[in-house]
JSON list of C-alpha atoms in Angstrom, two decimals:
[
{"chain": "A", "resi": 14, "resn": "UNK", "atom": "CA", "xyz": [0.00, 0.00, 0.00]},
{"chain": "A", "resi": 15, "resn": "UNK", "atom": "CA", "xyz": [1.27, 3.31, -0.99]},
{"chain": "A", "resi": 16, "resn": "UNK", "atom": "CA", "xyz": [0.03, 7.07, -0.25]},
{"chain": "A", "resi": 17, "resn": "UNK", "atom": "CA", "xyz": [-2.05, 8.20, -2.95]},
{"chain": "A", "resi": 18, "resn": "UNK", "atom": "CA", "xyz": [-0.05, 11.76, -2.91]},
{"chain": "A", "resi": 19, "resn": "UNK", "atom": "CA", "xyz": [3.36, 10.16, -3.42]},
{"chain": "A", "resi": 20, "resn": "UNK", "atom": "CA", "xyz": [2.67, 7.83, -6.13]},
{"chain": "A", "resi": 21, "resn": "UNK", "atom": "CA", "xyz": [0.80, 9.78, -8.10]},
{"chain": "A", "resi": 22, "resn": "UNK", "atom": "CA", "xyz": [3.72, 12.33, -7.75]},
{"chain": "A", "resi": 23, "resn": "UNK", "atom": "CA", "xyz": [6.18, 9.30, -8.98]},
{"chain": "A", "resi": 24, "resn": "UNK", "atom": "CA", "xyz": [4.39, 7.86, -11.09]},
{"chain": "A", "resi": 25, "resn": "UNK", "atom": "CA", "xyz": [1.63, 9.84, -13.12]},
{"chain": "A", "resi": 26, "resn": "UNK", "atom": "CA", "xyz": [3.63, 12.61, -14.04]},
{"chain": "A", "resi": 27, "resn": "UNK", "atom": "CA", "xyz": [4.67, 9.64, -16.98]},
{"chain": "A", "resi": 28, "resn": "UNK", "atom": "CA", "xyz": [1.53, 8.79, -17.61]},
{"chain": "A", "resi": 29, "resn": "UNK", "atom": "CA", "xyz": [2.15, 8.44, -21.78]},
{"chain": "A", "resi": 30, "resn": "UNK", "atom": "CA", "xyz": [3.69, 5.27, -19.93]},
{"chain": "A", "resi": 31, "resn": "UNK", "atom": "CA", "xyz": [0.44, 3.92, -19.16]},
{"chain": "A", "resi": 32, "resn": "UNK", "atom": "CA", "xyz": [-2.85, 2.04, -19.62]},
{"chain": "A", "resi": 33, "resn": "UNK", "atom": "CA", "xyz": [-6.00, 2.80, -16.76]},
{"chain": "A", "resi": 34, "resn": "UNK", "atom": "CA", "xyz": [-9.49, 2.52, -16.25]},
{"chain": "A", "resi": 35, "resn": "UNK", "atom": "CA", "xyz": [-12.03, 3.75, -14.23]},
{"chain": "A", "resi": 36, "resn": "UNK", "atom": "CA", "xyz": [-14.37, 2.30, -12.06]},
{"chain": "A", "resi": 37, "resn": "UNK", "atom": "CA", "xyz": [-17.57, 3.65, -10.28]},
{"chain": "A", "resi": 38, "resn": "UNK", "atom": "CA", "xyz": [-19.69, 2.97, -7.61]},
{"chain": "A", "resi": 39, "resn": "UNK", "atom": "CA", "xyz": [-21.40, 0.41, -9.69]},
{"chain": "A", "resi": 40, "resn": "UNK", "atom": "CA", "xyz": [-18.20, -1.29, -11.11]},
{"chain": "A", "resi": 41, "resn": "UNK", "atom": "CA", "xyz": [-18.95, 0.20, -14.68]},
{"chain": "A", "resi": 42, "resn": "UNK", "atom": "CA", "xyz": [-15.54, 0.93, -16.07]},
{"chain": "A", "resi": 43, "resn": "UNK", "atom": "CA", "xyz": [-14.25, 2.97, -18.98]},
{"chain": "A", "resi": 44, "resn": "UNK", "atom": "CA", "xyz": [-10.86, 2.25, -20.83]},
{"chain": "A", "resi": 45, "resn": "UNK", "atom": "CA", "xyz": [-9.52, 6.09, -20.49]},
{"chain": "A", "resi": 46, "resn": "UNK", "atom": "CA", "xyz": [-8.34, 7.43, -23.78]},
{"chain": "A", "resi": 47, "resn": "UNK", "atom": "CA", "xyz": [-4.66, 8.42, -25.00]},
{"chain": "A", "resi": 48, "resn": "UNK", "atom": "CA", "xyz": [-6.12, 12.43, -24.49]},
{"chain": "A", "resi": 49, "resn": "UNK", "atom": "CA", "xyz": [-7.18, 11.23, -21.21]},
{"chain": "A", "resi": 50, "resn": "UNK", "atom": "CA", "xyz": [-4.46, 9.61, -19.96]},
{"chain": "A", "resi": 51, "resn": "UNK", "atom": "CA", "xyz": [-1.67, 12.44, -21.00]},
{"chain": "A", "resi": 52, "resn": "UNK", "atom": "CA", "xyz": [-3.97, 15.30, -19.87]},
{"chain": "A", "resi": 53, "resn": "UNK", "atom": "CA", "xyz": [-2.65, 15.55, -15.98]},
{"chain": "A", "resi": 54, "resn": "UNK", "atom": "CA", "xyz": [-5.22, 17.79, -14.85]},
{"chain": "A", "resi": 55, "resn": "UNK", "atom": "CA", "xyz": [-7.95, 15.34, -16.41]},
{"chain": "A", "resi": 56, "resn": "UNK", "atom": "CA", "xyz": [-6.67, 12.25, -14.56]},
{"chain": "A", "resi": 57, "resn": "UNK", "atom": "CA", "xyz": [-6.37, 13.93, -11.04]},
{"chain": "A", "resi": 58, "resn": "UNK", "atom": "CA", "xyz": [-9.54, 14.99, -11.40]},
{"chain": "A", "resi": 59, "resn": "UNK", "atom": "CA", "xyz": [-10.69, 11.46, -12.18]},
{"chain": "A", "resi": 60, "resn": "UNK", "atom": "CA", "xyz": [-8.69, 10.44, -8.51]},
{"chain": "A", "resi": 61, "resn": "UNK", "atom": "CA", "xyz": [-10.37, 13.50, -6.93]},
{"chain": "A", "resi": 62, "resn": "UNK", "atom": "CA", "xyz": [-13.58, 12.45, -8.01]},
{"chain": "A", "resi": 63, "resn": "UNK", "atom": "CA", "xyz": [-13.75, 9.12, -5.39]},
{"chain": "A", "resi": 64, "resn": "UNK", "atom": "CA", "xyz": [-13.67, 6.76, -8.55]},
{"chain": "A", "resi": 65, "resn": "UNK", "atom": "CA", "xyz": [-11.30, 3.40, -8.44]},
{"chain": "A", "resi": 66, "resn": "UNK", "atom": "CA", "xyz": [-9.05, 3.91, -11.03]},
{"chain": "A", "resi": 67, "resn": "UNK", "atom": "CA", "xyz": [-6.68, 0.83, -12.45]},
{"chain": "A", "resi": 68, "resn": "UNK", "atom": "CA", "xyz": [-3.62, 2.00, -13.82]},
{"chain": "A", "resi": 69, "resn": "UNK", "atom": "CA", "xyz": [-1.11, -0.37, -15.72]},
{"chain": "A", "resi": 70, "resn": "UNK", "atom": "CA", "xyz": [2.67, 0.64, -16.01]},
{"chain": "A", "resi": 71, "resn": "UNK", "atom": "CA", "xyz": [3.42, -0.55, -19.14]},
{"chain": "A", "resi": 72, "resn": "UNK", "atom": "CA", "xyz": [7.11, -0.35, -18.99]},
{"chain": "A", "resi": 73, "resn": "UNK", "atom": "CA", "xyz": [7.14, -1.98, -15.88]},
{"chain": "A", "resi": 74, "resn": "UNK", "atom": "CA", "xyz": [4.03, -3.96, -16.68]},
{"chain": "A", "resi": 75, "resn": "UNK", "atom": "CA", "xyz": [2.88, -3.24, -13.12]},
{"chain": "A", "resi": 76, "resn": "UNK", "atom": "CA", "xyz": [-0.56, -2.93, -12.18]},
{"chain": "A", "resi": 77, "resn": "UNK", "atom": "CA", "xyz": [-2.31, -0.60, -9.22]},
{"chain": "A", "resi": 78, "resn": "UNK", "atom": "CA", "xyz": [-5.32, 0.13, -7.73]},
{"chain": "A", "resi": 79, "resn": "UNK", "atom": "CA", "xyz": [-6.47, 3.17, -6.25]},
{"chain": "A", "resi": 80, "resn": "UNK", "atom": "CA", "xyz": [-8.79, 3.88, -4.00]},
{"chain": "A", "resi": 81, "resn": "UNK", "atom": "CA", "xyz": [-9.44, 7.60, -4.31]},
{"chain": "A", "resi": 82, "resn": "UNK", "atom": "CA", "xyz": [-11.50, 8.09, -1.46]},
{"chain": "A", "resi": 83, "resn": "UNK", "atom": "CA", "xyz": [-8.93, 6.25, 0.86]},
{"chain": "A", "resi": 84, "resn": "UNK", "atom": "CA", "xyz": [-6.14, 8.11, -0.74]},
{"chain": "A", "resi": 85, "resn": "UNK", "atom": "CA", "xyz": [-3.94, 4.95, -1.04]},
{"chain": "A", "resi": 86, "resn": "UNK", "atom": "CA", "xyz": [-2.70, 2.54, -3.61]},
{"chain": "A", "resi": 87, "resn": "UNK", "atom": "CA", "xyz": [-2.13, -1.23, -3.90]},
{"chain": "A", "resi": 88, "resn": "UNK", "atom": "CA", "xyz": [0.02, -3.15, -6.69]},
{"chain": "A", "resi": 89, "resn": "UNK", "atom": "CA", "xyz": [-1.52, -6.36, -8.09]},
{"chain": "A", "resi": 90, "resn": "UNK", "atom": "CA", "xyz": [0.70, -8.95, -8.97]},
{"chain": "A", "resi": 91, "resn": "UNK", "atom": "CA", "xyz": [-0.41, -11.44, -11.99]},
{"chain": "A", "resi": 92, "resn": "UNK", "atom": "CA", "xyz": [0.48, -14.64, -12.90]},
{"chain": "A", "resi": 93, "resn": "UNK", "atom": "CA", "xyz": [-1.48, -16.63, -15.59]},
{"chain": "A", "resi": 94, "resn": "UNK", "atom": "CA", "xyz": [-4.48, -14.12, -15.47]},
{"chain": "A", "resi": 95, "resn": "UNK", "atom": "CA", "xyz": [-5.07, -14.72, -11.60]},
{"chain": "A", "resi": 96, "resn": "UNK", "atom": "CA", "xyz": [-3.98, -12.11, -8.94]},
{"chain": "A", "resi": 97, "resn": "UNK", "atom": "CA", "xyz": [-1.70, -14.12, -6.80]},
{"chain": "A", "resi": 98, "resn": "UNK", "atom": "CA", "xyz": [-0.50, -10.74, -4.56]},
{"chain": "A", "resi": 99, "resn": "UNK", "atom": "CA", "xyz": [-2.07, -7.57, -3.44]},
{"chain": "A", "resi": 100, "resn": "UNK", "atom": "CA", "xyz": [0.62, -5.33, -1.70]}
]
């Protein structure tokens, strides 16, 4: 688990690096697009807006949740298409 303030300082500021999707309350997600995703202002709006967000770190091929309204963030670790680690 990770503050939500420190990763997104690490790790969105790349964000042409990445893949994400958004959640809501009623797990409807959206695949954001590439204007989305390199717009900064657009995606921490999405996080300030208390939707889940997955993000996917395509160089690193990491995956994260975060929970906006918690203000943290958790890695999910793969392996054959079944999360085998939250962290």
């Amino acid at each position: 688990m990770e503050n939500l303030a420190a990763f997104t300082e690490r790790n969105i500021s790349n964000h042409s690096t990445f893949n994400a999707w958004i959640y809501d309350s009623n797990l409807n997600y959206k695949t954001l697009d590439i204007a989305e995703k390199l717009n900064s202002p657009r995606l921490s709006q999405l996080i300030d807006s208390n939707l889940h967000l997955i993000i996917e770190n395509i160089i690193e091929n990491k995956f994260f949740i975060i929970f906006s309204e918690l203000s943290i963030v958790t890695e999910i670790i793969f392996n054959n298409n079944q999360v085998i680690e939250i962290k």
